[in-house]
Each structure stands twice: as C-alpha cells, then as structure tokens.
Amino acid sequence: MTAAVRPKVELLSPGLIDRILQEAWLILEREGVLFENAEARALFRDAGASVDEAGQRVRIGRRLVEACLSRTPESVTLYDRTGEESFRVGGDDVHFDPGSAGTRVVDHRTGRERPPVSEDLVTLARLADALPNFHFQSTGLVASDVPPVLGDSWRVYLALLYSAKPIVTGTFRVEGFGPMRDMLAAARGGPEELRRKPLAIFDACPSPPLKWSHLTSQSLIDSARAGIPSELISMGMTGASSPATIAGTLVQHVVENLAGLVLCQLAAPGAPVIFGGSPSSFDMRKGTTPMGAIETMMIDMAYAQIGKALHLPTHAYMALSDAKTPDAQAGYESGIGAVLAALAGINVVSGPGMLNYESAVSFEKLVIDDEICGMSYRLLEGITPREDPLAEHLFREFKPETQFLTLPHTRKWYRIEHRQSPLPDRDTYDAWVAAGAKDLPERASERVREILEGTPARRPEAGLADELRRIIVDDARRSGVASLPL
Amino acid sequence: MDLTRFQAMSQAVIDGDREAAAALAREALSRGFDAQAAVENGFIPGLQKVGSLWESGEYFLPELLAAAEAMKAAMAVLRPALEAGREAALSLGKVVLGTIEGDIHDIGKNLVGALLSANGFEVVDLGADVKIDRFISAAEETGASIIGLSALLTTTMLGQKRLVEELHSRGIRGKFKVLVGGAPVTQKWADDIGADGYGENALAAVRAAKALTGRE
Ligand code: B12
C-alpha cells in the first residue's frame, strides 16, 4: 500500500530563491548589519568579519555565513517538562502554539480588552496544556500585576507551574536570561540535561532594517551557549521598515536572520537556531501591521521556504487575527493562516488565540483556534489508501438498499479517517435553537470553563515547585520587587 | 508672484516632491518675492489639498508623509526670511517628541511626528530610546509647549509616568502639556498618570495636540 501524499504549497521558484539569496549575500558583505552589542562585535571580529566599531557595523562574507549554516542543526528536538514527550522541529513537521507577549487580554465577561493579571497567565498555561492541538505553550501574556522588571521571568515561572508543554518565550531585559535559564534547567535536572533536552525556545527580534539590538544580540549569545534554541524573528513591515514589495522584504528578512544565525554559531558552534519571523504588510491608511493580511502570510510562507532551502528549522507568526473580538474576521484570518502555514510545512507556528495584531489574547479564540489547528494537522495527513482494494470489494454484492452505516468497513474506518469535532455547530437548525441558539464564541466560552473546572493543571512535583519559587523570589529580590501576586 | 508660481508650489507639496518644493522656495527668495506670501498662498494650499485627498481616501500614508517632507524642505529655505512674529503665527506650536528610554519602537512615533508637522506643528524629534531628562531639557531649550511621549512596551510606559512626576518635582509641570501614546497606552493610563492628552493614532495625536494648544 502506498503512503499518503503530504499536501504542500510553495510560493517561490528555485530561481527566485536564488536571486533573493544572491542579493542577501551582497548586502551582508557590502552594507553589513548593525550590532549594538560589543560582545557580538568582538565575536564577529575574531571570526574575521570586517567590523566598524564606531559605526557598530559588521560586514559578513558569504564564506563565513555558509560555514555557520553548515554548523547549524537541521532540526531541533524539544521535550516537555516531564522529559518524556518529544517534538521534532524540522523537516515539514508542524507544531502550533499560542501567540506571544500579549499586553491585553479580552475579558470574556465584558468582551473588552483589559490588562492581563497573573491569574490570566495561569489560565493561558492551563488552556494551552489541555488543548490537544497545541504542541507547545507560549508565554503569551505579560502580567500587569508584577513590576515590568520581572515581566519576562515571571511568565516562565507560571508556565512551568501550570503546564508541562515545551515553552516558546523570550527575554525583555538582559538580566532576565539568567533566572529564566535557571528555572528551565531546574525543571530538567541541570544545565547539561537542558542542553540535551531543550524545554524552551527563546525568540529574538532584529530591529528592521538591518540591526540587532543590544538586548536581542545578548539573548542570541546567551541562548546559544546554554543550548537553548533561538528563534530568529525578523519583522519587516512592507513599506514602513522594509521594502514595499514582498520579494524585497524577503531579501531584508534573509539578511537579518542570517546575521543573527552567524552570531549564534560564533557564540557556540552547533547552536540550535530556528529561521523564523513576524513580518507584516503595513496598512497605509491606519498605520497598523495587519497579521491577517494575505500578503503577510505570503511573506511568511516564502521566507520559510527559503529557510528550508538553507536546511533550517522554521517558524512564523500565523493563525492570528487583527479583529478585536473572536468574530468572523478572527475566524477567517486565523483559519487561512493556519492552513497555509501547515501547507508550507512551517515547523513552529505561533499565533493562535491572538487578536488585535499581536497584542491581545482571547481564551475563547484559543479554543476556536485549537479546532482550526486540528483541522490543519488532519489536512497534512493527506489521503491514505486505507485498504486494497480501496472500495471495489464493498460493491461486490451491491444492492439498491446497501447501507454504509451498517457495514463493518464503516465501523473500522470512520474514527480513523474523520476527526470528531464537538466545537463547530453541526446541529440541525431546530436542534441549534433548542440548545440555546449559541454562536461559536459562546460555545468556546463554555469550553474554556469546562477545561478550567474539569481538567486539573499538570503541576510539577513539590520539590521542583519549591526550587522554581526560590529562583523567582531571588530574581524578584535582586530586581527590587518586594511582593509577588501569586 | 504670479498665480502659476503659487500653483507650482502647491503642486510640489501635493506631489510630495521635495526637490521641486525647495527649488521653488529658493527661486522665490532669489527673485525677492515675499516669503510669507509663498508660504500662505503657495505651499499651505498644497497641504490643504493633500488633507482633502487623504480625507476622500485618495491619498495614503506614503503620499501624506511625502507631502510633509516637501513642506518641510520648503520651510527650511523660507524660514530665515520670515519675520520672527509671523513665523510664530504660522506655527501651531513646538512639540518635543520621542520614544522613552529602553524602547526602540519608532515607527508610530515617526508617523505622529510627520502628521504633526504636516499640520503646522514644529516637531523636535529626539528619536528613540530617549532619557526622561533629555525630554525635559530639550523642551526647555527649544521653548516647546508640548512633550510627546511614545512607548510601545509595558516596561517603558512607566517612563511616561516618571516624566510627569519629574515635571512636578521640578516645579515646572505647568510649563508643558504632556501628550502620550503607543500601542499599550490607553486614555485611562493617560488619565491615571495625569497626562494632558492621549492619541490612539497619528490623526488622534494631531487632534489632541490642537486641543492642547487651543487651536481647534
Ligand atoms: C514593529 C515592532 C517591533 C520592531 C520595531 C521597529 C521600529 N523601528 O520601530 C522591533 C523588531 C525592533 C521590535 C522589537 C521588540 N519588540 Co516589538 N513590536 C513591533 C510591533 C509588531 C509593531 C509596532 C509598530 O511599529 N506598529 C505600527 C505603528 C504605526 O503603530 P504604533 O507604534 O502603535 O503607533 C501608533 C499609535 O500607538 C500612536 N502613537 C505612537 N506613539 C505615539 C506618541 C504620541 C505622543 C501619541 C499621541 C500617539 C502615539 O500613533 C501611532 C500611529 O498611528 C508590535 C506589535 C503591535 N502591533 O503593536 C510589537 C511589540 C510592541 N513588541 C514587543 C516586544 C516584546 C518587543 C521586544 C522586547 C522583542 C524582543 N525580545 O526582541 C523588542 C524590544 C526592543 C526594545 N527595547 O524596544 C511586544 C511588547 C510586549 C510588551 N510587554 O510590552 C509587542 C506588543 C509584540 C508582542 N505582542 O509580542 N518590535
């Protein structure tokens, strides 16, 4: 029996990939990229790159980039907190996780945004843990009830306490890295174990155009040395912080990400790096950055294709929406994004649950998007010829009254072939009315409550919880934070 | 100056043609024409036309910003020739603008700055990652009436609060109007920290600035 064909979509011809790369090599070598971080510049200088210290500019030859590319692992395997379940980030494997660092949460009682508090972070971790189609969780909200100096490490603390899934996160300050790494290492049983079995990905964004800030360069260096995978998040905004054309923005994207990748390899040869991004089209009327625009998704799919051509794991911010409530726009933008990301074979897809560009999280939308992600995984399984013959044998004794519902073949296959989806409305009209005529956000809201009331959080054992507490309390003390909300 | 020359000035702004705008301004001066007339009858009508093209949905941000740039180029040439009192009358006021220390997001701030200057404000752009102290000293030095603070991070939002407090503690709170904005910033935050104005986007920023200067 033959296997299923994995559906796949590619937007770039090999010729166009080559042109983009050629221009990227040229820019890296001739114009170079700005690195604000002195240690980063020293690493480049030691590796023979041409460094203009005064202008903070680093020019990187193609040979160095290619040497670094050849040292970068083609895939990274993440392990959950228990160390048992593993996820390969590479090939055409797809893993969805909720979007990151929202500064607002949509309150399901009022339908309006408000600042998130620590309880919301707990809810997010628990939902991400319970919803089956998120392979990873993410530190998707920034708590407003802890002082901002503790914003980054506090998120990782709660994530480790309320979910066992691997974590997509990132630093907000240079000092945040230490405690974040220590908590991850504690969960794993030591820094070497963490290196062998990564538990988290750290996102780091270059500053378009062509610059890596002090903070994000440091995150790349520190993560590389600790064996923590870095996700390179170039984020040009067409016509605002990158060229207006899609192909032009791709050139900039490749330059920025490759400069970051070289830094990772110089800091620690063989460091795991993921070729990611959060570019967007730019709304020339509102001055906003629509993540749900089709051009945004096209840029994502295309740079991921280039990442694959460079034999790198890939990431994108897709399956999210610019709508302000979980409405039809939220559904179509997230749905189209998720399906396209899956068809493009993007390894880490961050975004579900997010609204209002990248700034708000809705728990109802998270539940809805989980369903979308489930559909996307199913699509990727493709069509498998389950039996040989496929169906001819079912028609051998064909009679007009043949009923498929009663065939053993049906009972054998229907559960395997078809997803069971309780969330979408598949009632008859009368049954829907009888059940209260609820729309999707209402049903999703009920599902949120069911999970929170019925699915206990996967908490770490007491010893680890104590150790994590010790690390965060220590970080709080050093940061001058007197009390913690939870 | 004849009508066609005024029209050419307007057109340079409408087309967002910096070189043409500056060249027309230089030409006006070299021929001894009145700088004031060039601004009022030439360049400003162009800007007004751009405003209505924006309102009607014809123009988008790139055209708006290009027009603001062309206007700026012309004003750079004409300003020295304007009588001091008259120059002040043409300006709606001076705004010191920047993104708070620790924050490098500057795209929104740049948009706000461009629209403020397109609408007649004089903008002193301090850039991104700007210390609280710098805002205050720049405002004092330039005699600005408004300090505009952009913050895109929850961490740097606090800088807006600190600036208001700093103005109080120096006893100069009354000297400046404080205008705040940036994605995480809300009207409520602006009220809580005692800022004078808030703008959700660049057009709202212009409205707020006009309200603060009593020009609307
Ligand atoms: C582009 C972007 C970047 C770019 C910025 C490039 C640049 N030169 O500006 C880069 C890649 C550098 C970047 C870096 C980071 N970013 Co960023 N970024 C964004 C993004 C996607 C869009 C911001 C933007 O330019 N919007 C378009 C402009 C036009 O809109 P705007 O800035 O909101 O401005 C409008 C209004 O707010 C208002 N306004 C703005 N300023 C002012 C001022 C006044 C006086 C007034 C009246 C009005 C006003 O008018 C403007 C025009 O309409 C936002 C997400 C978002 N949608 O906001 C995240 C976001 C702000 N970034 C975020 C983060 C976390 C970071 C990093 C820390 C990530 C990292 N670890 O690397 C770093 C921080 C670096 C630093 N120290 O500042 C988070 C913030 C979360 C938080 N807790 O605060 C956000 C919300 C994304 C997310 N959900 O994760 N980022």
mmCIF file with all atom_site columns, N, CA and C in Angstrom, chain A residues 258-306:
data_model
loop_
_atom_site.group_PDB
_atom_site.id
_atom_site.type_symbol
_atom_site.label_atom_id
_atom_site.label_alt_id
_atom_site.label_comp_id
_atom_site.label_asym_id
_atom_site.label_entity_id
_atom_site.label_seq_id
_atom_site.pdbx_PDB_ins_code
_atom_site.Cartn_x
_atom_site.Cartn_y
_atom_site.Cartn_z
_atom_site.occupancy
_atom_site.B_iso_or_equiv
_atom_site.pdbx_formal_charge
_atom_site.auth_seq_id
_atom_site.auth_comp_id
_atom_site.auth_asym_id
_atom_site.auth_atom_id
_atom_site.pdbx_PDB_model_num
ATOM 1   N N  . LEU A 1 258 ? 20.074 35.770 8.795  1.00 0.00 ? 258 LEU A N  1
ATOM 2   C CA . LEU A 1 258 ? 21.380 35.113 8.637  1.00 0.00 ? 258 LEU A CA 1
ATOM 3   C C  . LEU A 1 258 ? 22.431 35.783 9.524  1.00 0.00 ? 258 LEU A C  1
ATOM 4   N N  . ALA A 1 259 ? 22.373 37.095 9.665  1.00 0.00 ? 259 ALA A N  1
ATOM 5   C CA . ALA A 1 259 ? 23.328 37.771 10.549 1.00 0.00 ? 259 ALA A CA 1
ATOM 6   C C  . ALA A 1 259 ? 23.149 37.242 11.976 1.00 0.00 ? 259 ALA A C  1
ATOM 7   N N  . GLY A 1 260 ? 21.905 37.056 12.396 1.00 0.00 ? 260 GLY A N  1
ATOM 8   C CA . GLY A 1 260 ? 21.639 36.509 13.733 1.00 0.00 ? 260 GLY A CA 1
ATOM 9   C C  . GLY A 1 260 ? 22.134 35.078 13.854 1.00 0.00 ? 260 GLY A C  1
ATOM 10  N N  . LEU A 1 261 ? 21.906 34.304 12.804 1.00 0.00 ? 261 LEU A N  1
ATOM 11  C CA . LEU A 1 261 ? 22.352 32.910 12.822 1.00 0.00 ? 261 LEU A CA 1
ATOM 12  C C  . LEU A 1 261 ? 23.872 32.819 12.959 1.00 0.00 ? 261 LEU A C  1
ATOM 13  N N  . VAL A 1 262 ? 24.587 33.681 12.242 1.00 0.00 ? 262 VAL A N  1
ATOM 14  C CA . VAL A 1 262 ? 26.052 33.655 12.333 1.00 0.00 ? 262 VAL A CA 1
ATOM 15  C C  . VAL A 1 262 ? 26.475 33.966 13.767 1.00 0.00 ? 262 VAL A C  1
ATOM 16  N N  . LEU A 1 263 ? 25.836 34.951 14.393 1.00 0.00 ? 263 LEU A N  1
ATOM 17  C CA . LEU A 1 263 ? 26.186 35.289 15.774 1.00 0.00 ? 263 LEU A CA 1
ATOM 18  C C  . LEU A 1 263 ? 25.995 34.072 16.689 1.00 0.00 ? 263 LEU A C  1
ATOM 19  N N  . CYS A 1 264 ? 24.875 33.378 16.529 1.00 0.00 ? 264 CYS A N  1
ATOM 20  C CA . CYS A 1 264 ? 24.625 32.182 17.354 1.00 0.00 ? 264 CYS A CA 1
ATOM 21  C C  . CYS A 1 264 ? 25.759 31.172 17.179 1.00 0.00 ? 264 CYS A C  1
ATOM 22  N N  . GLN A 1 265 ? 26.153 30.922 15.935 1.00 0.00 ? 265 GLN A N  1
ATOM 23  C CA . GLN A 1 265 ? 27.183 29.907 15.687 1.00 0.00 ? 265 GLN A CA 1
ATOM 24  C C  . GLN A 1 265 ? 28.545 30.356 16.189 1.00 0.00 ? 265 GLN A C  1
ATOM 25  N N  . LEU A 1 266 ? 28.801 31.660 16.153 1.00 0.00 ? 266 LEU A N  1
ATOM 26  C CA . LEU A 1 266 ? 30.083 32.141 16.661 1.00 0.00 ? 266 LEU A CA 1
ATOM 27  C C  . LEU A 1 266 ? 30.114 32.030 18.185 1.00 0.00 ? 266 LEU A C  1
ATOM 28  N N  . ALA A 1 267 ? 28.951 32.218 18.811 1.00 0.00 ? 267 ALA A N  1
ATOM 29  C CA . ALA A 1 267 ? 28.889 32.122 20.268 1.00 0.00 ? 267 ALA A CA 1
ATOM 30  C C  . ALA A 1 267 ? 29.036 30.673 20.710 1.00 0.00 ? 267 ALA A C  1
ATOM 31  N N  . ALA A 1 268 ? 28.463 29.766 19.955 1.00 0.00 ? 268 ALA A N  1
ATOM 32  C CA . ALA A 1 268 ? 28.537 28.340 20.293 1.00 0.00 ? 268 ALA A CA 1
ATOM 33  C C  . ALA A 1 268 ? 28.297 27.517 19.039 1.00 0.00 ? 268 ALA A C  1
ATOM 34  N N  . PRO A 1 269 ? 29.353 26.991 18.438 1.00 0.00 ? 269 PRO A N  1
ATOM 35  C CA . PRO A 1 269 ? 29.192 26.219 17.200 1.00 0.00 ? 269 PRO A CA 1
ATOM 36  C C  . PRO A 1 269 ? 28.198 25.080 17.401 1.00 0.00 ? 269 PRO A C  1
ATOM 37  N N  . GLY A 1 270 ? 27.292 24.940 16.446 1.00 0.00 ? 270 GLY A N  1
ATOM 38  C CA . GLY A 1 270 ? 26.292 23.885 16.546 1.00 0.00 ? 270 GLY A CA 1
ATOM 39  C C  . GLY A 1 270 ? 25.054 24.305 17.308 1.00 0.00 ? 270 GLY A C  1
ATOM 40  N N  . ALA A 1 271 ? 24.991 25.575 17.717 1.00 0.00 ? 271 ALA A N  1
ATOM 41  C CA . ALA A 1 271 ? 23.829 26.045 18.471 1.00 0.00 ? 271 ALA A CA 1
ATOM 42  C C  . ALA A 1 271 ? 22.555 25.864 17.645 1.00 0.00 ? 271 ALA A C  1
ATOM 43  N N  . PRO A 1 272 ? 21.473 25.427 18.314 1.00 0.00 ? 272 PRO A N  1
ATOM 44  C CA . PRO A 1 272 ? 20.208 25.273 17.589 1.00 0.00 ? 272 PRO A CA 1
ATOM 45  C C  . PRO A 1 272 ? 19.579 26.635 17.258 1.00 0.00 ? 272 PRO A C  1
ATOM 46  N N  . VAL A 1 273 ? 19.203 26.816 15.998 1.00 0.00 ? 273 VAL A N  1
ATOM 47  C CA . VAL A 1 273 ? 18.642 28.088 15.543 1.00 0.00 ? 273 VAL A CA 1
ATOM 48  C C  . VAL A 1 273 ? 17.427 27.794 14.668 1.00 0.00 ? 273 VAL A C  1
ATOM 49  N N  . ILE A 1 274 ? 16.381 28.571 14.848 1.00 0.00 ? 274 ILE A N  1
ATOM 50  C CA . ILE A 1 274 ? 15.170 28.397 14.045 1.00 0.00 ? 274 ILE A CA 1
ATOM 51  C C  . ILE A 1 274 ? 14.975 29.652 13.200 1.00 0.00 ? 274 ILE A C  1
ATOM 52  N N  . PHE A 1 275 ? 14.767 29.452 11.899 1.00 0.00 ? 275 PHE A N  1
ATOM 53  C CA . PHE A 1 275 ? 14.636 30.551 10.943 1.00 0.00 ? 275 PHE A CA 1
ATOM 54  C C  . PHE A 1 275 ? 13.176 31.022 10.971 1.00 0.00 ? 275 PHE A C  1
ATOM 55  N N  . GLY A 1 276 ? 12.913 32.060 11.767 1.00 0.00 ? 276 GLY A N  1
ATOM 56  C CA . GLY A 1 276 ? 11.525 32.461 11.959 1.00 0.00 ? 276 GLY A CA 1
ATOM 57  C C  . GLY A 1 276 ? 11.233 33.858 11.491 1.00 0.00 ? 276 GLY A C  1
ATOM 58  N N  . GLY A 1 277 ? 10.135 34.417 12.004 1.00 0.00 ? 277 GLY A N  1
ATOM 59  C CA . GLY A 1 277 ? 9.816  35.782 11.645 1.00 0.00 ? 277 GLY A CA 1
ATOM 60  C C  . GLY A 1 277 ? 8.426  36.203 12.064 1.00 0.00 ? 277 GLY A C  1
ATOM 61  N N  . SER A 1 278 ? 8.249  37.506 12.062 1.00 0.00 ? 278 SER A N  1
ATOM 62  C CA . SER A 1 278 ? 6.936  38.089 12.287 1.00 0.00 ? 278 SER A CA 1
ATOM 63  C C  . SER A 1 278 ? 6.789  39.327 11.409 1.00 0.00 ? 278 SER A C  1
ATOM 64  N N  . PRO A 1 279 ? 7.052  39.166 10.118 1.00 0.00 ? 279 PRO A N  1
ATOM 65  C CA . PRO A 1 279 ? 6.922  40.319 9.223  1.00 0.00 ? 279 PRO A CA 1
ATOM 66  C C  . PRO A 1 279 ? 5.450  40.635 9.036  1.00 0.00 ? 279 PRO A C  1
ATOM 67  N N  . SER A 1 280 ? 5.182  41.781 8.490  1.00 0.00 ? 280 SER A N  1
ATOM 68  C CA . SER A 1 280 ? 3.777  42.048 8.181  1.00 0.00 ? 280 SER A CA 1
ATOM 69  C C  . SER A 1 280 ? 3.676  43.029 7.033  1.00 0.00 ? 280 SER A C  1
ATOM 70  N N  . SER A 1 281 ? 2.539  43.000 6.445  1.00 0.00 ? 281 SER A N  1
ATOM 71  C CA . SER A 1 281 ? 2.198  44.040 5.496  1.00 0.00 ? 281 SER A CA 1
ATOM 72  C C  . SER A 1 281 ? 1.879  45.276 6.351  1.00 0.00 ? 281 SER A C  1
ATOM 73  N N  . PHE A 1 282 ? 1.814  46.434 5.773  1.00 0.00 ? 282 PHE A N  1
ATOM 74  C CA . PHE A 1 282 ? 1.604  47.651 6.554  1.00 0.00 ? 282 PHE A CA 1
ATOM 75  C C  . PHE A 1 282 ? 0.394  48.370 5.986  1.00 0.00 ? 282 PHE A C  1
ATOM 76  N N  . ASP A 1 283 ? -0.568 48.659 6.829  1.00 0.00 ? 283 ASP A N  1
ATOM 77  C CA . ASP A 1 283 ? -1.775 49.321 6.338  1.00 0.00 ? 283 ASP A CA 1
ATOM 78  C C  . ASP A 1 283 ? -1.488 50.805 6.148  1.00 0.00 ? 283 ASP A C  1
ATOM 79  N N  . MET A 1 284 ? -1.502 51.241 4.911  1.00 0.00 ? 284 MET A N  1
ATOM 80  C CA . MET A 1 284 ? -1.067 52.594 4.587  1.00 0.00 ? 284 MET A CA 1
ATOM 81  C C  . MET A 1 284 ? -2.113 53.650 4.912  1.00 0.00 ? 284 MET A C  1
ATOM 82  N N  . ARG A 1 285 ? -3.239 53.224 5.438  1.00 0.00 ? 285 ARG A N  1
ATOM 83  C CA . ARG A 1 285 ? -4.226 54.207 5.887  1.00 0.00 ? 285 ARG A CA 1
ATOM 84  C C  . ARG A 1 285 ? -4.196 54.309 7.404  1.00 0.00 ? 285 ARG A C  1
ATOM 85  N N  . LYS A 1 286 ? -4.251 53.155 8.056  1.00 0.00 ? 286 LYS A N  1
ATOM 86  C CA . LYS A 1 286 ? -4.336 53.149 9.519  1.00 0.00 ? 286 LYS A CA 1
ATOM 87  C C  . LYS A 1 286 ? -2.959 53.155 10.175 1.00 0.00 ? 286 LYS A C  1
ATOM 88  N N  . GLY A 1 287 ? -1.918 52.866 9.412  1.00 0.00 ? 287 GLY A N  1
ATOM 89  C CA . GLY A 1 287 ? -0.599 52.780 10.031 1.00 0.00 ? 287 GLY A CA 1
ATOM 90  C C  . GLY A 1 287 ? -0.494 51.600 10.963 1.00 0.00 ? 287 GLY A C  1
ATOM 91  N N  . THR A 1 288 ? -1.173 50.517 10.658 1.00 0.00 ? 288 THR A N  1
ATOM 92  C CA . THR A 1 288 ? -1.118 49.331 11.518 1.00 0.00 ? 288 THR A CA 1
ATOM 93  C C  . THR A 1 288 ? -0.453 48.171 10.780 1.00 0.00 ? 288 THR A C  1
ATOM 94  N N  . THR A 1 289 ? -0.224 47.093 11.511 1.00 0.00 ? 289 THR A N  1
ATOM 95  C CA . THR A 1 289 ? 0.551  45.979 10.968 1.00 0.00 ? 289 THR A CA 1
ATOM 96  C C  . THR A 1 289 ? -0.305 44.719 10.868 1.00 0.00 ? 289 THR A C  1
ATOM 97  N N  . PRO A 1 290 ? -1.127 44.626 9.844  1.00 0.00 ? 290 PRO A N  1
ATOM 98  C CA . PRO A 1 290 ? -2.088 43.512 9.779  1.00 0.00 ? 290 PRO A CA 1
ATOM 99  C C  . PRO A 1 290 ? -1.426 42.138 9.653  1.00 0.00 ? 290 PRO A C  1
ATOM 100 N N  . MET A 1 291 ? -1.593 41.329 10.691 1.00 0.00 ? 291 MET A N  1
ATOM 101 C CA . MET A 1 291 ? -1.058 39.972 10.673 1.00 0.00 ? 291 MET A CA 1
ATOM 102 C C  . MET A 1 291 ? -1.980 39.050 9.882  1.00 0.00 ? 291 MET A C  1
ATOM 103 N N  . GLY A 1 292 ? -3.213 39.489 9.681  1.00 0.00 ? 292 GLY A N  1
ATOM 104 C CA . GLY A 1 292 ? -4.166 38.666 8.960  1.00 0.00 ? 292 GLY A CA 1
ATOM 105 C C  . GLY A 1 292 ? -4.223 38.982 7.468  1.00 0.00 ? 292 GLY A C  1
ATOM 106 N N  . ALA A 1 293 ? -3.368 39.891 6.999  1.00 0.00 ? 293 ALA A N  1
ATOM 107 C CA . ALA A 1 293 ? -3.369 40.211 5.564  1.00 0.00 ? 293 ALA A CA 1
ATOM 108 C C  . ALA A 1 293 ? -2.774 39.045 4.786  1.00 0.00 ? 293 ALA A C  1
ATOM 109 N N  . ILE A 1 294 ? -3.299 38.817 3.612  1.00 0.00 ? 294 ILE A N  1
ATOM 110 C CA . ILE A 1 294 ? -2.800 37.680 2.822  1.00 0.00 ? 294 ILE A CA 1
ATOM 111 C C  . ILE A 1 294 ? -1.328 37.896 2.451  1.00 0.00 ? 294 ILE A C  1
ATOM 112 N N  . GLU A 1 295 ? -0.929 39.168 2.230  1.00 0.00 ? 295 GLU A N  1
ATOM 113 C CA . GLU A 1 295 ? 0.478  39.423 1.877  1.00 0.00 ? 295 GLU A CA 1
ATOM 114 C C  . GLU A 1 295 ? 1.404  39.061 3.037  1.00 0.00 ? 295 GLU A C  1
ATOM 115 N N  . THR A 1 296 ? 0.933  39.301 4.272  1.00 0.00 ? 296 THR A N  1
ATOM 116 C CA . THR A 1 296 ? 1.724  38.908 5.446  1.00 0.00 ? 296 THR A CA 1
ATOM 117 C C  . THR A 1 296 ? 1.975  37.401 5.401  1.00 0.00 ? 296 THR A C  1
ATOM 118 N N  . MET A 1 297 ? 0.916  36.666 5.126  1.00 0.00 ? 297 MET A N  1
ATOM 119 C CA . MET A 1 297 ? 1.044  35.201 5.099  1.00 0.00 ? 297 MET A CA 1
ATOM 120 C C  . MET A 1 297 ? 1.946  34.758 3.947  1.00 0.00 ? 297 MET A C  1
ATOM 121 N N  . MET A 1 298 ? 1.882  35.483 2.833  1.00 0.00 ? 298 MET A N  1
ATOM 122 C CA . MET A 1 298 ? 2.729  35.117 1.689  1.00 0.00 ? 298 MET A CA 1
ATOM 123 C C  . MET A 1 298 ? 4.206  35.317 2.034  1.00 0.00 ? 298 MET A C  1
ATOM 124 N N  . ILE A 1 299 ? 4.505  36.412 2.757  1.00 0.00 ? 299 ILE A N  1
ATOM 125 C CA . ILE A 1 299 ? 5.905  36.633 3.161  1.00 0.00 ? 299 ILE A CA 1
ATOM 126 C C  . ILE A 1 299 ? 6.351  35.497 4.075  1.00 0.00 ? 299 ILE A C  1
ATOM 127 N N  . ASP A 1 300 ? 5.483  35.145 5.033  1.00 0.00 ? 300 ASP A N  1
ATOM 128 C CA . ASP A 1 300 ? 5.817  34.063 5.968  1.00 0.00 ? 300 ASP A CA 1
ATOM 129 C C  . ASP A 1 300 ? 6.117  32.760 5.225  1.00 0.00 ? 300 ASP A C  1
ATOM 130 N N  . MET A 1 301 ? 5.213  32.409 4.313  1.00 0.00 ? 301 MET A N  1
ATOM 131 C CA . MET A 1 301 ? 5.395  31.140 3.602  1.00 0.00 ? 301 MET A CA 1
ATOM 132 C C  . MET A 1 301 ? 6.687  31.161 2.793  1.00 0.00 ? 301 MET A C  1
ATOM 133 N N  . ALA A 1 302 ? 6.992  32.332 2.216  1.00 0.00 ? 302 ALA A N  1
ATOM 134 C CA . ALA A 1 302 ? 8.142  32.406 1.326  1.00 0.00 ? 302 ALA A CA 1
ATOM 135 C C  . ALA A 1 302 ? 9.465  32.368 2.094  1.00 0.00 ? 302 ALA A C  1
ATOM 136 N N  . TYR A 1 303 ? 9.555  33.112 3.231  1.00 0.00 ? 303 TYR A N  1
ATOM 137 C CA . TYR A 1 303 ? 10.850 33.036 3.931  1.00 0.00 ? 303 TYR A CA 1
ATOM 138 C C  . TYR A 1 303 ? 11.036 31.647 4.532  1.00 0.00 ? 303 TYR A C  1
ATOM 139 N N  . ALA A 1 304 ? 9.916  31.017 4.915  1.00 0.00 ? 304 ALA A N  1
ATOM 140 C CA . ALA A 1 304 ? 10.046 29.654 5.446  1.00 0.00 ? 304 ALA A CA 1
ATOM 141 C C  . ALA A 1 304 ? 10.583 28.728 4.355  1.00 0.00 ? 304 ALA A C  1
ATOM 142 N N  . GLN A 1 305 ? 10.130 28.938 3.136  1.00 0.00 ? 305 GLN A N  1
ATOM 143 C CA . GLN A 1 305 ? 10.628 28.116 2.029  1.00 0.00 ? 305 GLN A CA 1
ATOM 144 C C  . GLN A 1 305 ? 12.137 28.331 1.847  1.00 0.00 ? 305 GLN A C  1
ATOM 145 N N  . ILE A 1 306 ? 12.559 29.587 2.013  1.00 0.00 ? 306 ILE A N  1
ATOM 146 C CA . ILE A 1 306 ? 13.993 29.871 1.901  1.00 0.00 ? 306 ILE A CA 1
ATOM 147 C C  . ILE A 1 306 ? 14.743 29.204 3.065  1.00 0.00 ? 306 ILE A C  1
#
